[in-house]
């Protein structure tokens, strides 16, 4: 940026060599899809909020955060690849567009200790327990990524955080031990597995360790509570979709109602801010869907928040993928469409199947270029350049040929850019003009030679 300043949501920031947030991206920060009551993402958000009546609900936290919030507070190492400018939109060296809703974990937990009225006042759910002990955060998040029908550089996540005092956990475990003697198991907790069974059935071990600050029983309790909570949330949301399902895709695999309709599996995972950690997957219409990451919160985060006597779980998941399934939305760009034929199809509190409007013909254009032997090439630089030039007219960008010259060891890459409007007819001249601009920018911004 020439002027050395950029404005995001009314605040001005000084740019530096880290700055890579394009104007195409910055223009999304104010769209506020989660606050449009008839937008599928807002409908899904409200449905999930309703599943957690005792949690505080946050959905208005600014996407502009600092590197401490997004990374350091969560225990990301200084050299963690997630910090790379090739994956993250930086406003400057210390300021970025959050890459995940976990960026708010520490400040929301700590809001209790600091009695941070400004933050606590944003909690939307009055019935909630102390707003810093259990909360949900729904928000837009930003990641540099490839371009296709299921990736978009802005998407939405829902974070869930739930903490317990150690005394409370001890009390539950004591009651559970008493109850299991009479095979009444864990009714009080409404767990589908006892804590002991859970320890057996989940892979807690060397590669997915219990933290030294926790006992195996404490972790079994917290993990069981987390899994039960997530299970019932997913089952409720997916069964709401079943009602609408007849109209979505093929109705043959959809039977009605029962929880067993959506088997769940837990895959070992790794996050810097949880241990043990899992990825939750749900079988939905024949496919295992990766729904979300989750785990037992790193104790250092609770210690830093002034809650060393509490233990907690956290989950984070993307709303778009679930919304695409529930509403039958075939292309992630549609969520950003202002076409009344999209936004007019949905109403608050309802999941109904999207009826596609006429599909406009795709227009593929190839571009090939030579990279000098010693240059580093980050594909995401090309992705942002294309987005910046073509906006939402670009449906996909794919590498279709890669060649290294045997003598000069220069490499050549050929990308196919698929232009296709999701909502209007586009003239060939318009696409050609965009493609010319893309080609010019590839030369001027990436320093390569067109073939
Ligand atoms: N923040 C993680 C992500 O974006 C998801 C996550 C949240 C994992 C909370 C564990 C606990 O991938």
mmCIF file of N, CA and C in Angstrom, residues 14-84:
data_model
loop_
_atom_site.group_PDB
_atom_site.id
_atom_site.type_symbol
_atom_site.label_atom_id
_atom_site.label_comp_id
_atom_site.label_asym_id
_atom_site.label_seq_id
_atom_site.Cartn_x
_atom_site.Cartn_y
_atom_site.Cartn_z
ATOM 1 N N UNK A 14 -1.006 1.274 10.332
ATOM 2 C CA UNK A 14 0.187 1.524 9.539
ATOM 3 C C UNK A 14 0.621 0.214 8.892
ATOM 4 N N UNK A 15 0.910 0.265 7.617
ATOM 5 C CA UNK A 15 1.317 -0.958 6.925
ATOM 6 C C UNK A 15 2.832 -1.139 7.052
ATOM 7 N N UNK A 16 3.294 -2.361 6.835
ATOM 8 C CA UNK A 16 4.733 -2.629 6.812
ATOM 9 C C UNK A 16 4.982 -3.809 5.891
ATOM 10 N N UNK A 17 6.159 -4.405 5.970
ATOM 11 C CA UNK A 17 6.447 -5.449 4.984
ATOM 12 C C UNK A 17 5.628 -6.718 5.195
ATOM 13 N N UNK A 18 4.933 -6.830 6.319
ATOM 14 C CA UNK A 18 4.058 -7.978 6.544
ATOM 15 C C UNK A 18 2.697 -7.807 5.873
ATOM 16 N N UNK A 19 2.322 -6.571 5.591
ATOM 17 C CA UNK A 19 0.971 -6.306 5.103
ATOM 18 C C UNK A 19 0.675 -7.096 3.836
ATOM 19 N N UNK A 20 -0.354 -7.929 3.870
ATOM 20 C CA UNK A 20 -0.753 -8.665 2.666
ATOM 21 C C UNK A 20 -2.272 -8.795 2.548
ATOM 22 N N UNK A 21 -3.010 -8.114 3.413
ATOM 23 C CA UNK A 21 -4.472 -8.150 3.320
ATOM 24 C C UNK A 21 -4.885 -7.314 2.118
ATOM 25 N N UNK A 22 -5.509 -7.941 1.141
ATOM 26 C CA UNK A 22 -5.880 -7.242 -0.085
ATOM 27 C C UNK A 22 -7.175 -6.461 0.142
ATOM 28 N N UNK A 23 -7.450 -5.528 -0.765
ATOM 29 C CA UNK A 23 -8.695 -4.776 -0.595
ATOM 30 C C UNK A 23 -9.911 -5.678 -0.800
ATOM 31 N N UNK A 24 -9.739 -6.739 -1.638
ATOM 32 C CA UNK A 24 -10.852 -7.693 -1.815
ATOM 33 C C UNK A 24 -11.214 -8.333 -0.478
ATOM 34 N N UNK A 25 -10.217 -8.636 0.326
ATOM 35 C CA UNK A 25 -10.454 -9.254 1.628
ATOM 36 C C UNK A 25 -11.005 -8.231 2.614
ATOM 37 N N UNK A 26 -10.376 -7.065 2.643
ATOM 38 C CA UNK A 26 -10.806 -6.053 3.617
ATOM 39 C C UNK A 26 -12.262 -5.656 3.398
ATOM 40 N N UNK A 27 -12.695 -5.743 2.135
ATOM 41 C CA UNK A 27 -14.083 -5.348 1.844
ATOM 42 C C UNK A 27 -15.074 -6.350 2.445
ATOM 43 N N UNK A 28 -14.604 -7.529 2.839
ATOM 44 C CA UNK A 28 -15.517 -8.506 3.444
ATOM 45 C C UNK A 28 -15.723 -8.261 4.934
ATOM 46 N N UNK A 29 -14.823 -7.499 5.560
ATOM 47 C CA UNK A 29 -14.866 -7.402 7.024
ATOM 48 C C UNK A 29 -16.159 -6.767 7.526
ATOM 49 N N UNK A 30 -16.795 -5.958 6.703
ATOM 50 C CA UNK A 30 -18.017 -5.304 7.175
ATOM 51 C C UNK A 30 -19.310 -5.977 6.721
ATOM 52 N N UNK A 31 -19.196 -7.123 6.039
ATOM 53 C CA UNK A 31 -20.424 -7.705 5.468
ATOM 54 C C UNK A 31 -21.360 -8.265 6.528
ATOM 55 N N UNK A 32 -20.814 -8.768 7.623
ATOM 56 C CA UNK A 32 -21.650 -9.095 8.780
ATOM 57 C C UNK A 32 -22.753 -10.107 8.476
ATOM 58 N N UNK A 33 -22.401 -11.169 7.748
ATOM 59 C CA UNK A 33 -23.414 -12.151 7.349
ATOM 60 C C UNK A 33 -24.117 -12.771 8.557
ATOM 61 N N UNK A 34 -23.405 -12.875 9.681
ATOM 62 C CA UNK A 34 -23.997 -13.528 10.854
ATOM 63 C C UNK A 34 -25.098 -12.690 11.496
ATOM 64 N N UNK A 35 -25.222 -11.434 11.062
ATOM 65 C CA UNK A 35 -26.281 -10.590 11.622
ATOM 66 C C UNK A 35 -27.418 -10.323 10.651
ATOM 67 N N UNK A 36 -27.450 -11.092 9.553
ATOM 68 C CA UNK A 36 -28.601 -10.975 8.652
ATOM 69 C C UNK A 36 -29.517 -12.154 8.958
ATOM 70 N N UNK A 37 -30.645 -11.885 9.621
ATOM 71 C CA UNK A 37 -31.437 -12.967 10.213
ATOM 72 C C UNK A 37 -31.845 -14.057 9.224
ATOM 73 N N UNK A 38 -31.989 -13.729 7.937
ATOM 74 C CA UNK A 38 -32.424 -14.742 6.978
ATOM 75 C C UNK A 38 -31.266 -15.397 6.241
ATOM 76 N N UNK A 39 -30.057 -15.067 6.621
ATOM 77 C CA UNK A 39 -28.915 -15.684 5.941
ATOM 78 C C UNK A 39 -28.674 -17.087 6.522
ATOM 79 N N UNK A 40 -28.441 -18.090 5.662
ATOM 80 C CA UNK A 40 -28.245 -19.456 6.169
ATOM 81 C C UNK A 40 -27.210 -19.553 7.296
ATOM 82 N N UNK A 41 -26.128 -18.778 7.198
ATOM 83 C CA UNK A 41 -25.097 -18.864 8.245
ATOM 84 C C UNK A 41 -25.610 -18.308 9.574
ATOM 85 N N UNK A 42 -26.428 -17.260 9.489
ATOM 86 C CA UNK A 42 -27.007 -16.684 10.711
ATOM 87 C C UNK A 42 -28.067 -17.621 11.295
ATOM 88 N N UNK A 43 -28.806 -18.289 10.423
ATOM 89 C CA UNK A 43 -29.825 -19.250 10.885
ATOM 90 C C UNK A 43 -29.135 -20.387 11.635
ATOM 91 N N UNK A 44 -28.045 -20.901 11.046
ATOM 92 C CA UNK A 44 -27.304 -21.986 11.693
ATOM 93 C C UNK A 44 -26.702 -21.516 13.018
ATOM 94 N N UNK A 45 -26.137 -20.303 13.009
ATOM 95 C CA UNK A 45 -25.567 -19.749 14.247
ATOM 96 C C UNK A 45 -26.611 -19.722 15.355
ATOM 97 N N UNK A 46 -27.808 -19.209 15.049
ATOM 98 C CA UNK A 46 -28.854 -19.101 16.070
ATOM 99 C C UNK A 46 -29.281 -20.484 16.560
ATOM 100 N N UNK A 47 -29.319 -21.460 15.638
ATOM 101 C CA UNK A 47 -29.690 -22.818 16.052
ATOM 102 C C UNK A 47 -28.673 -23.388 17.019
ATOM 103 N N UNK A 48 -27.410 -23.128 16.770
ATOM 104 C CA UNK A 48 -26.372 -23.647 17.668
ATOM 105 C C UNK A 48 -26.422 -22.898 19.003
ATOM 106 N N UNK A 49 -26.561 -21.584 18.952
ATOM 107 C CA UNK A 49 -26.698 -20.817 20.202
ATOM 108 C C UNK A 49 -27.832 -21.411 21.052
ATOM 109 N N UNK A 50 -28.943 -21.732 20.396
ATOM 110 C CA UNK A 50 -30.108 -22.238 21.140
ATOM 111 C C UNK A 50 -29.824 -23.580 21.820
ATOM 112 N N UNK A 51 -28.847 -24.331 21.281
ATOM 113 C CA UNK A 51 -28.472 -25.605 21.896
ATOM 114 C C UNK A 51 -27.685 -25.403 23.188
ATOM 115 N N UNK A 52 -27.226 -24.188 23.435
ATOM 116 C CA UNK A 52 -26.372 -23.909 24.598
ATOM 117 C C UNK A 52 -26.956 -22.789 25.453
ATOM 118 N N UNK A 53 -28.097 -23.057 26.085
ATOM 119 C CA UNK A 53 -28.769 -21.975 26.818
ATOM 120 C C UNK A 53 -27.989 -21.461 28.031
ATOM 121 N N UNK A 54 -27.065 -22.257 28.567
ATOM 122 C CA UNK A 54 -26.344 -21.782 29.756
ATOM 123 C C UNK A 54 -24.986 -21.186 29.413
ATOM 124 N N UNK A 55 -24.710 -21.021 28.134
ATOM 125 C CA UNK A 55 -23.438 -20.427 27.716
ATOM 126 C C UNK A 55 -23.657 -18.970 27.323
ATOM 127 N N UNK A 56 -22.663 -18.124 27.564
ATOM 128 C CA UNK A 56 -22.704 -16.764 27.022
ATOM 129 C C UNK A 56 -22.467 -16.848 25.515
ATOM 130 N N UNK A 57 -23.132 -15.983 24.762
ATOM 131 C CA UNK A 57 -23.024 -16.008 23.297
ATOM 132 C C UNK A 57 -22.394 -14.715 22.796
ATOM 133 N N UNK A 58 -21.305 -14.847 22.069
ATOM 134 C CA UNK A 58 -20.645 -13.672 21.493
ATOM 135 C C UNK A 58 -20.689 -13.783 19.976
ATOM 136 N N UNK A 59 -21.128 -12.724 19.287
ATOM 137 C CA UNK A 59 -21.045 -12.757 17.824
ATOM 138 C C UNK A 59 -20.703 -11.398 17.215
ATOM 139 N N UNK A 60 -20.105 -10.524 18.025
ATOM 140 C CA UNK A 60 -19.772 -9.195 17.495
ATOM 141 C C UNK A 60 -18.335 -8.799 17.780
ATOM 142 N N UNK A 61 -17.448 -9.771 17.953
ATOM 143 C CA UNK A 61 -16.055 -9.416 18.260
ATOM 144 C C UNK A 61 -15.326 -9.070 16.960
ATOM 145 N N UNK A 62 -14.532 -8.021 16.995
ATOM 146 C CA UNK A 62 -13.847 -7.551 15.788
ATOM 147 C C UNK A 62 -12.891 -8.609 15.239
ATOM 148 N N UNK A 63 -12.835 -8.740 13.906
ATOM 149 C CA UNK A 63 -11.912 -9.702 13.286
ATOM 150 C C UNK A 63 -10.452 -9.250 13.352
ATOM 151 N N UNK A 64 -10.228 -7.987 13.709
ATOM 152 C CA UNK A 64 -8.851 -7.494 13.776
ATOM 153 C C UNK A 64 -8.294 -7.834 15.154
ATOM 154 N N UNK A 65 -7.279 -8.688 15.188
ATOM 155 C CA UNK A 65 -6.682 -9.108 16.460
ATOM 156 C C UNK A 65 -5.165 -8.955 16.340
ATOM 157 N N UNK A 66 -4.466 -9.150 17.459
ATOM 158 C CA UNK A 66 -3.008 -9.090 17.365
ATOM 159 C C UNK A 66 -2.418 -10.505 17.386
ATOM 160 N N UNK A 67 -1.131 -10.569 17.122
ATOM 161 C CA UNK A 67 -0.497 -11.893 17.022
ATOM 162 C C UNK A 67 -0.524 -12.594 18.376
ATOM 163 N N UNK A 68 -0.553 -11.826 19.474
ATOM 164 C CA UNK A 68 -0.657 -12.448 20.801
ATOM 165 C C UNK A 68 -1.984 -13.191 20.922
ATOM 166 N N UNK A 69 -3.070 -12.529 20.550
ATOM 167 C CA UNK A 69 -4.381 -13.170 20.660
ATOM 168 C C UNK A 69 -4.472 -14.413 19.778
ATOM 169 N N UNK A 70 -4.068 -14.264 18.519
ATOM 170 C CA UNK A 70 -4.292 -15.332 17.551
ATOM 171 C C UNK A 70 -3.332 -16.517 17.748
ATOM 172 N N UNK A 71 -2.107 -16.223 18.236
ATOM 173 C CA UNK A 71 -1.076 -17.273 18.313
ATOM 174 C C UNK A 71 -0.475 -17.461 19.705
ATOM 175 N N UNK A 72 0.237 -16.425 20.220
ATOM 176 C CA UNK A 72 1.023 -16.612 21.453
ATOM 177 C C UNK A 72 0.168 -17.052 22.636
ATOM 178 N N UNK A 73 -1.007 -16.420 22.800
ATOM 179 C CA UNK A 73 -1.837 -16.728 23.971
ATOM 180 C C UNK A 73 -2.270 -18.186 23.954
ATOM 181 N N UNK A 74 -2.220 -18.805 22.779
ATOM 182 C CA UNK A 74 -2.674 -20.188 22.627
ATOM 183 C C UNK A 74 -1.513 -21.173 22.602
ATOM 184 N N UNK A 75 -0.308 -20.659 22.805
ATOM 185 C CA UNK A 75 0.847 -21.542 22.870
ATOM 186 C C UNK A 75 1.454 -21.910 21.525
ATOM 187 N N UNK A 76 1.147 -21.179 20.472
ATOM 188 C CA UNK A 76 1.818 -21.429 19.185
ATOM 189 C C UNK A 76 3.290 -21.045 19.328
ATOM 190 N N UNK A 77 4.186 -21.938 18.913
ATOM 191 C CA UNK A 77 5.613 -21.630 18.940
ATOM 192 C C UNK A 77 5.903 -20.449 18.009
ATOM 193 N N UNK A 78 7.002 -19.751 18.316
ATOM 194 C CA UNK A 78 7.377 -18.574 17.512
ATOM 195 C C UNK A 78 7.558 -18.927 16.034
ATOM 196 N N UNK A 79 7.981 -20.174 15.780
ATOM 197 C CA UNK A 79 8.223 -20.557 14.380
ATOM 198 C C UNK A 79 7.114 -21.476 13.837
ATOM 199 N N UNK A 80 5.937 -21.454 14.476
ATOM 200 C CA UNK A 80 4.842 -22.313 14.012
ATOM 201 C C UNK A 80 4.429 -21.924 12.586
ATOM 202 N N UNK A 81 4.280 -22.920 11.700
ATOM 203 C CA UNK A 81 3.960 -22.602 10.295
ATOM 204 C C UNK A 81 2.638 -21.852 10.125
ATOM 205 N N UNK A 82 1.727 -22.013 11.096
ATOM 206 C CA UNK A 82 0.449 -21.303 11.009
ATOM 207 C C UNK A 82 0.600 -19.796 10.980
ATOM 208 N N UNK A 83 1.750 -19.300 11.440
ATOM 209 C CA UNK A 83 1.959 -17.848 11.460
ATOM 210 C C UNK A 83 2.401 -17.297 10.104
ATOM 211 N N UNK A 84 2.753 -18.190 9.169
ATOM 212 C CA UNK A 84 3.357 -17.747 7.908
ATOM 213 C C UNK A 84 2.453 -16.775 7.158
#
